Every structure is written in structure tokens, then in C-alpha cells.
Amino acid sequence: MLSHLRVSNLGILTEAAIDPSPGFTVITGETGAGKTLLLGGLRLILGGKADAGSVGPADDTAQADGVFVDGDDEIGVSRIVPRSGRSRAHLEGAIVSAAVLEERLGGMVEIVGQHDQLLPTRSSYLLDLIDGTLDDGGMRTRRAYDAAWAGFQEARARREALGGDQIALARELDLTRYQAAEIAKAGLVPGLDEQLETDLSRLRNLEEIQEHLAETVRTTAAMADMAGELVARLRKTSGLDPSLAGLAEEAEGLAASVSELSRAANTAADGLDLDASGLEELEQRLTAIGDLKRKYGRTLEEVISYGEGAARRAKELETLLGEADRIDETLDNARARLVVGAGSLRQAREKASRSVSERMAEHLADLGLETARIAFSFTEVEPGPGGADRVAIRFASDARLEPGDISAVASGGELSRLVLALRLSARAPGAATLVFDEVDTGIGGKTALAMGAKLAELAGSNQVLCVTHLPQVAACADTHYVVERSTDGGAAARLVDGEDRVAEIARMLAGLPESEAGRMAAAELLARSR
């Protein structure tokens, strides 16, 4: 939902800000006052094309800022358009591209205007609305189709992975099997090479290590005798002078350390492997590990990882080659299930579309098209993620006419009413905010009253913004903004309520905001709309 929109120096809009209500908000004003420029600012923050020619005279840049509410989150967005150079966009303080704005915010707002009348001609748009009206059985059918499509995609991916060259896959299988086996045969574990290097160094220097340990044992034995004598003397000394007891304790600790070192040296000497026959085997293992590193990785961990990957790839290739003879049959079966699912989905959609078209006809009758004929036509196309249907609206403004494609037979005013009737009839999840830009073209009187009521009804489930010239539509809104030209040629927006709103409705009715009769008519219209 759009909670705030601010536009500055965009065309004649010097500074304009609105805070749309969650329900129905209208924007009115004299022709040329700049009402639609507010929506131009909205299009900018939604990622629309930036036009340097739209920068106003007050500065070298135009700017549009907005705040959207999405659940519990507030999303701040800004778009700056310079007179020369590229535009800049910010989303929640971060610099982003216009494409990111469109991706993040485009689905939150749907704009219906003079340049957006092709919406009801887009098959994807219509299918989303129709799918939103499917009953429980229809939704089960849609989920079944989604599962069939996923199965078909998986089978097709397996077929593409297999490719047409089974000989090449067999060669790759032999290679990966050999690589996995060669690495597995080495019995590698992390840190093995370092351990082998340590063992090799010990065996290569066995005699010298033995000699040093023997000398260590002799030296520590002599040190132990001396430490014992030192302890005895200091004990006697501390008996004579208790303040020297600490020296005796330190001597005892030293004696214990020497004794422990002597035992450790003896244990190390006794544990030496005096058989150097394993030297050659260690050297061979280290040479083999070096060869594996040259082929498969700079470190032992990389070699182990390569071997695991080769083993996995070998299993994948075994599976692929094992199903090579039946993959075409699997793919054909998956396609057959997909086609059946698409047919069932089409039937469910056709059923739902008949209900939508009936409701649309009722709404259109209220909007001045009492004898309009409307229907959805479905054409079978190649299956895709959304089904195998292309849908179009067939429309005739009079029951005596043959319905045709709306882009060819519907006027601008009729298209506007079609979009409104469609959104009222197919309350599918979609954009939280619906924006109607002068969709009241070519209507008035009773039909205008009906359109205002319909927009207000739609605002019961969506936030609705509307730029309008019709007092009947403006009177139905919850919130009313007026865009006005100032004496310096600029324009700004202001919120109107109470007597100010009565005056604006009177201006729209008769062009005489100060006329008592006009104000009475405006007050009556507002009261009736409420």
C-alpha cells in the first residue's frame, strides 16, 4: 500500500505531496493543473522510464519519493531525474537500478490509465485473475498441473543431460571411475601427508635421535641427584629460617620437573622403532600423494574433495546410462501427463471465466453498458509453467453485435469500465494498490455515479487512487486532494475536507465554487455518496 508520495519539480508540479488513505483517494483539479504528473512521479518510483524533458523549471533535477507499507514493513524509495545524465534511484537508502525498483515494487501497484489500457489484452494478466477465482476443485487441478509440469521439466532435464553422445558419456564414466578408485586406494585422510612427513623424518634420523635421547637420560639423572641435594640443603635452611621456606618449595618443584623430564626421555627412547625397514614404504606413500596432488589438487583436502566429486559423478553417469534406453519413453509419458493436466486446467478455467464474465456483465450494466456482451476465449498453446492456454476477452457494446477483440472494438472509455468490472468480478490476489488515471473518459450522469460507487466498492479490498474530472466519482472518495496552479505558474496539491471539499465538488459540477446553488448541489452529492 502507498502511504506517502512526494513529487518536486516534475513538469509544473513545484512541490506536491499526498498521503493516500487505505481506502479510496481521488485527485482532482482543473485541466492542465498537473494531476497526472503526480502519477508520473509514482511511475518513476515504480521503475518507469525517466524523461529528462519532464524536469521542471525550478531546479536542474526532478524528484519523486514514496513510502510503501508491506505488512509490518515500511519501504522508502526515491528517484532523481537530472536535466542531463542518467537518473538515480534509492531503495531504503541503498543506490539501486530502476529495474530493481520495478522488481521490488512493481507487483504492489497496478496503474490503469491512457497508456495502460492494454492490461486486459494481456493473456498472463487475465489468467492470473481467472486462476484467483478457481474453486477448490479448480485449485486441485491447478496444483496437479504444476506437479505435471515439474515432472516434465525433470524428465526433459534428464534427457538433455544424457544428450545424444552416449559413447562420450561412457568414456567419461570410465575416467571418473578410475579417478575415484585411484584416490580411494590411497586411503587419504586430512593431515595424512603431514603425519607421514613426521614419520619419515624420524626414521631418517633415528640414530641421531637415539643418541640425543640417551644423553638426555644421562644428563637428567645427574640433574636429579643435584636437585635432591639442593632440596635437602634448602629444607635445612628453611628450618633455621622459616622465611626461606619458599626457596625450599621452588627446589622441590624443580626436582619434580627434572624427574618428570627424565621419565619422559626414557619413555621416548624405549619407544623408538629401531627397525628402519619402513623408510622405503613411507617414501613411496609420500611420492604417491605428491603424484595425486599434481593431478587433482594443491592440498590433500582438495584431492579428497576431487575424489568424492568423481565418485558422485560416476554414480550420476551410471544412472544416466542405465536409463538411456528408456529416457525417451519417460519423457513421452511426462508430456502425456502434462497435456492431460493442461486440458483439465483449461476446463476449470473456462468454468471460472463464465462466472467472471457473468459478474462483469452485471457491473457493466451498472456502468451504462446494459446490453454489452462479454466472454473469455481460450486458445491452446504449447504448455508452459502457467498452463497451455492463451486467453482473450471478447466484447461487444451491444447485444446485436458480434463480440470481438477488445483492443479492436472497445473505446477508451469502454476499456476503462472493462478493467474496473474485471477487477470487481475477479477478486484475485494481486496488487495491493490500484491506480485509475482518468478512466472516467466519456461518461457522466447516472453512469458516473455508478462508477464512483464501483470504485468505492473496490476500495473495500484494495487501496484505490483515482485521477478524475467527475464530481460523482470524487464525491465517493474517502480522501480528496486537489492539484492547483499558483500565481507563479507552478502547481501543488492540497488536502480538502469540509467546506473546502464542498467548494471543489461545486467547481467540478458547474465551475462555480462560490455559487450557493452549486454548493448545495455539491453537499447533496457528497451526502448521497456517503
Tab-separated table of C-alpha atoms in Angstrom, residues 40-218:
chain	number	residue	atom	x	y	z
A	40	GLY	CA	4.070	10.293	-13.282
A	41	GLY	CA	6.046	10.569	-10.066
A	42	LEU	CA	4.514	7.292	-8.905
A	43	ARG	CA	5.559	5.632	-12.148
A	44	LEU	CA	9.112	6.882	-11.595
A	45	ILE	CA	9.461	5.283	-8.159
A	46	LEU	CA	7.993	2.079	-9.569
A	47	GLY	CA	10.918	1.914	-12.008
A	48	GLY	CA	9.303	3.569	-15.020
A	49	LYS	CA	11.249	5.294	-17.776
A	50	ALA	CA	12.809	8.618	-16.755
A	51	ASP	CA	12.405	11.537	-19.172
A	52	ALA	CA	14.797	14.462	-18.775
A	53	GLY	CA	12.255	16.612	-20.601
A	54	SER	CA	9.903	16.294	-17.632
A	55	VAL	CA	12.272	18.210	-15.317
A	56	GLY	CA	10.585	21.461	-14.305
A	57	PRO	CA	11.993	24.983	-14.318
A	58	ALA	CA	12.604	25.319	-10.575
A	59	ASP	CA	15.805	23.247	-10.459
A	60	ASP	CA	18.106	21.052	-12.518
A	61	THR	CA	16.527	17.861	-11.174
A	62	ALA	CA	13.087	16.405	-10.622
A	63	GLN	CA	12.491	14.070	-7.710
A	64	ALA	CA	9.855	11.603	-6.607
A	65	ASP	CA	9.802	9.993	-3.162
A	66	GLY	CA	7.465	7.378	-1.768
A	67	VAL	CA	6.776	5.210	1.239
A	68	PHE	CA	5.069	1.845	0.852
A	69	VAL	CA	3.680	-0.341	3.600
A	70	ASP	CA	4.098	-4.077	3.091
A	71	GLY	CA	2.727	-5.939	6.100
A	72	ASP	CA	4.705	-4.667	9.080
A	73	ASP	CA	7.468	-3.213	6.904
A	74	GLU	CA	7.848	0.312	5.556
A	75	ILE	CA	9.752	0.679	2.291
A	76	GLY	CA	11.259	4.046	1.399
A	77	VAL	CA	12.078	4.797	-2.237
A	78	SER	CA	13.385	7.803	-4.153
A	79	ARG	CA	14.047	8.610	-7.818
A	80	ILE	CA	16.025	11.623	-9.032
A	81	VAL	CA	15.882	12.690	-12.685
A	82	PRO	CA	18.550	15.223	-13.793
A	83	ARG	CA	18.141	17.561	-16.737
A	84	SER	CA	21.116	15.802	-18.288
A	85	GLY	CA	22.588	12.412	-17.497
A	86	ARG	CA	21.106	9.234	-16.055
A	87	SER	CA	18.505	9.056	-13.331
A	88	ARG	CA	19.371	7.757	-9.853
A	89	ALA	CA	17.257	5.521	-7.663
A	90	HIS	CA	17.412	4.725	-3.957
A	91	LEU	CA	15.610	1.910	-2.179
A	92	GLU	CA	15.698	2.018	1.618
A	93	GLY	CA	18.827	4.189	1.449
A	94	ALA	CA	20.737	1.979	-0.989
A	95	ILE	CA	21.514	3.004	-4.570
A	96	VAL	CA	19.741	0.636	-6.977
A	97	SER	CA	18.777	0.451	-10.632
A	98	ALA	CA	15.339	1.256	-11.990
A	99	ALA	CA	14.962	-2.444	-12.781
A	100	VAL	CA	15.368	-3.269	-9.092
A	101	LEU	CA	12.619	-0.771	-8.232
A	102	GLU	CA	10.305	-2.416	-10.734
A	103	GLU	CA	11.114	-5.890	-9.420
A	104	ARG	CA	10.654	-4.938	-5.768
A	105	LEU	CA	7.633	-2.606	-6.031
A	106	GLY	CA	6.013	-3.244	-9.412
A	107	GLY	CA	3.787	-6.016	-8.092
A	108	MET	CA	2.428	-3.772	-5.321
A	109	VAL	CA	0.797	-1.209	-7.632
A	110	GLU	CA	-1.325	-1.591	-10.754
A	111	ILE	CA	-1.900	1.534	-12.830
A	112	VAL	CA	-4.807	1.758	-15.269
A	113	GLY	CA	-4.602	4.819	-17.484
A	114	GLN	CA	-4.463	6.084	-21.034
A	115	HIS	CA	-1.131	4.321	-21.526
A	116	ASP	CA	-2.068	1.219	-19.553
A	117	GLN	CA	-5.260	0.178	-21.328
A	118	LEU	CA	-3.574	-2.886	-22.802
A	119	LEU	CA	-3.695	-4.676	-19.433
A	120	PRO	CA	-6.929	-6.571	-20.207
A	121	THR	CA	-5.437	-7.663	-23.538
A	122	ARG	CA	-2.557	-9.485	-21.847
A	123	SER	CA	-3.195	-13.190	-21.519
A	124	SER	CA	-0.946	-13.593	-18.463
A	125	TYR	CA	-2.838	-10.822	-16.644
A	126	LEU	CA	-6.216	-12.397	-17.402
A	127	LEU	CA	-5.059	-15.902	-16.467
A	128	ASP	CA	-3.805	-14.690	-13.074
A	129	LEU	CA	-7.195	-13.101	-12.383
A	130	ILE	CA	-9.139	-16.165	-13.543
A	131	ASP	CA	-6.927	-18.546	-11.534
A	132	GLY	CA	-7.664	-16.445	-8.482
A	133	THR	CA	-11.368	-17.306	-8.854
A	134	LEU	CA	-10.945	-21.088	-9.191
A	135	ASP	CA	-12.998	-23.153	-6.761
A	136	ASP	CA	-11.479	-25.899	-4.598
A	137	GLY	CA	-11.662	-28.435	-7.419
A	138	GLY	CA	-10.101	-25.972	-9.811
A	139	MET	CA	-7.257	-25.262	-7.399
A	140	ARG	CA	-6.572	-29.003	-7.074
A	141	THR	CA	-6.462	-29.185	-10.856
A	142	ARG	CA	-4.021	-26.278	-10.955
A	143	ARG	CA	-1.758	-27.971	-8.392
A	144	ALA	CA	-1.920	-31.227	-10.385
A	145	TYR	CA	-0.819	-29.346	-13.488
A	146	ASP	CA	2.040	-27.726	-11.562
A	147	ALA	CA	3.197	-31.196	-10.468
A	148	ALA	CA	2.945	-32.498	-14.044
A	149	TRP	CA	4.952	-29.532	-15.313
A	150	ALA	CA	7.654	-30.152	-12.690
A	151	GLY	CA	7.803	-33.825	-13.711
A	152	PHE	CA	8.071	-32.906	-17.382
A	153	GLN	CA	10.838	-30.395	-16.668
A	154	GLU	CA	12.755	-33.006	-14.680
A	155	ALA	CA	12.415	-35.612	-17.459
A	156	ARG	CA	13.467	-33.078	-20.091
A	157	ALA	CA	16.477	-32.064	-17.999
A	158	ARG	CA	17.496	-35.726	-17.726
A	159	ARG	CA	17.142	-36.103	-21.482
A	160	GLU	CA	19.272	-33.002	-22.102
A	161	ALA	CA	21.861	-34.190	-19.601
A	162	LEU	CA	22.069	-37.510	-21.412
A	163	GLY	CA	22.464	-35.784	-24.756
A	164	GLY	CA	22.958	-37.669	-27.980
A	165	ASP	CA	26.528	-38.928	-27.448
A	166	GLN	CA	26.320	-41.949	-25.173
A	167	ILE	CA	29.837	-43.011	-26.196
A	168	ALA	CA	31.229	-39.779	-24.737
A	169	LEU	CA	29.301	-40.375	-21.516
A	170	ALA	CA	30.672	-43.922	-21.320
A	171	ARG	CA	34.210	-42.578	-21.747
A	172	GLU	CA	33.570	-40.018	-19.015
A	173	LEU	CA	32.236	-42.782	-16.763
A	174	ASP	CA	35.414	-44.852	-17.212
A	175	LEU	CA	37.553	-41.811	-16.410
A	176	THR	CA	35.625	-40.776	-13.297
A	177	ARG	CA	35.573	-44.356	-12.024
A	178	TYR	CA	39.367	-44.577	-12.451
A	179	GLN	CA	39.925	-41.221	-10.725
A	180	ALA	CA	37.649	-42.074	-7.807
A	181	ALA	CA	39.270	-45.500	-7.391
A	182	GLU	CA	42.823	-44.136	-7.601
A	183	ILE	CA	42.158	-41.578	-4.887
A	184	ALA	CA	40.208	-44.017	-2.705
A	185	LYS	CA	43.007	-46.612	-2.972
A	186	ALA	CA	45.448	-44.135	-1.405
A	187	GLY	CA	43.452	-44.220	1.852
A	188	LEU	CA	43.685	-40.490	2.310
A	189	VAL	CA	42.533	-38.643	5.403
A	190	PRO	CA	43.079	-34.961	6.243
A	191	GLY	CA	46.568	-34.381	7.690
A	192	LEU	CA	47.950	-37.727	6.473
A	193	ASP	CA	50.731	-36.117	4.436
A	194	GLU	CA	51.945	-34.112	7.419
A	195	GLN	CA	51.936	-37.219	9.614
A	196	LEU	CA	53.895	-39.188	7.021
A	197	GLU	CA	56.453	-36.376	6.732
A	198	THR	CA	56.937	-36.520	10.517
A	199	ASP	CA	57.333	-40.296	10.486
A	200	LEU	CA	59.771	-40.102	7.583
A	201	SER	CA	61.914	-37.506	9.342
A	202	ARG	CA	62.042	-39.699	12.462
A	203	LEU	CA	63.167	-42.797	10.557
A	204	ARG	CA	65.754	-40.910	8.522
A	205	ASN	CA	67.347	-39.519	11.741
A	206	LEU	CA	66.753	-42.495	14.006
A	207	GLU	CA	70.361	-42.989	15.208
A	208	GLU	CA	70.907	-39.306	15.949
A	209	ILE	CA	67.576	-39.080	17.818
A	210	GLN	CA	68.526	-42.161	19.854
A	211	GLU	CA	71.903	-40.641	20.726
A	212	HIS	CA	70.365	-37.353	21.875
A	213	LEU	CA	67.721	-39.090	23.963
A	214	ALA	CA	70.373	-41.281	25.646
A	215	GLU	CA	72.425	-38.201	26.511
A	216	THR	CA	69.260	-36.526	27.806
A	217	VAL	CA	68.596	-39.507	30.088
A	218	ARG	CA	72.157	-39.346	31.479
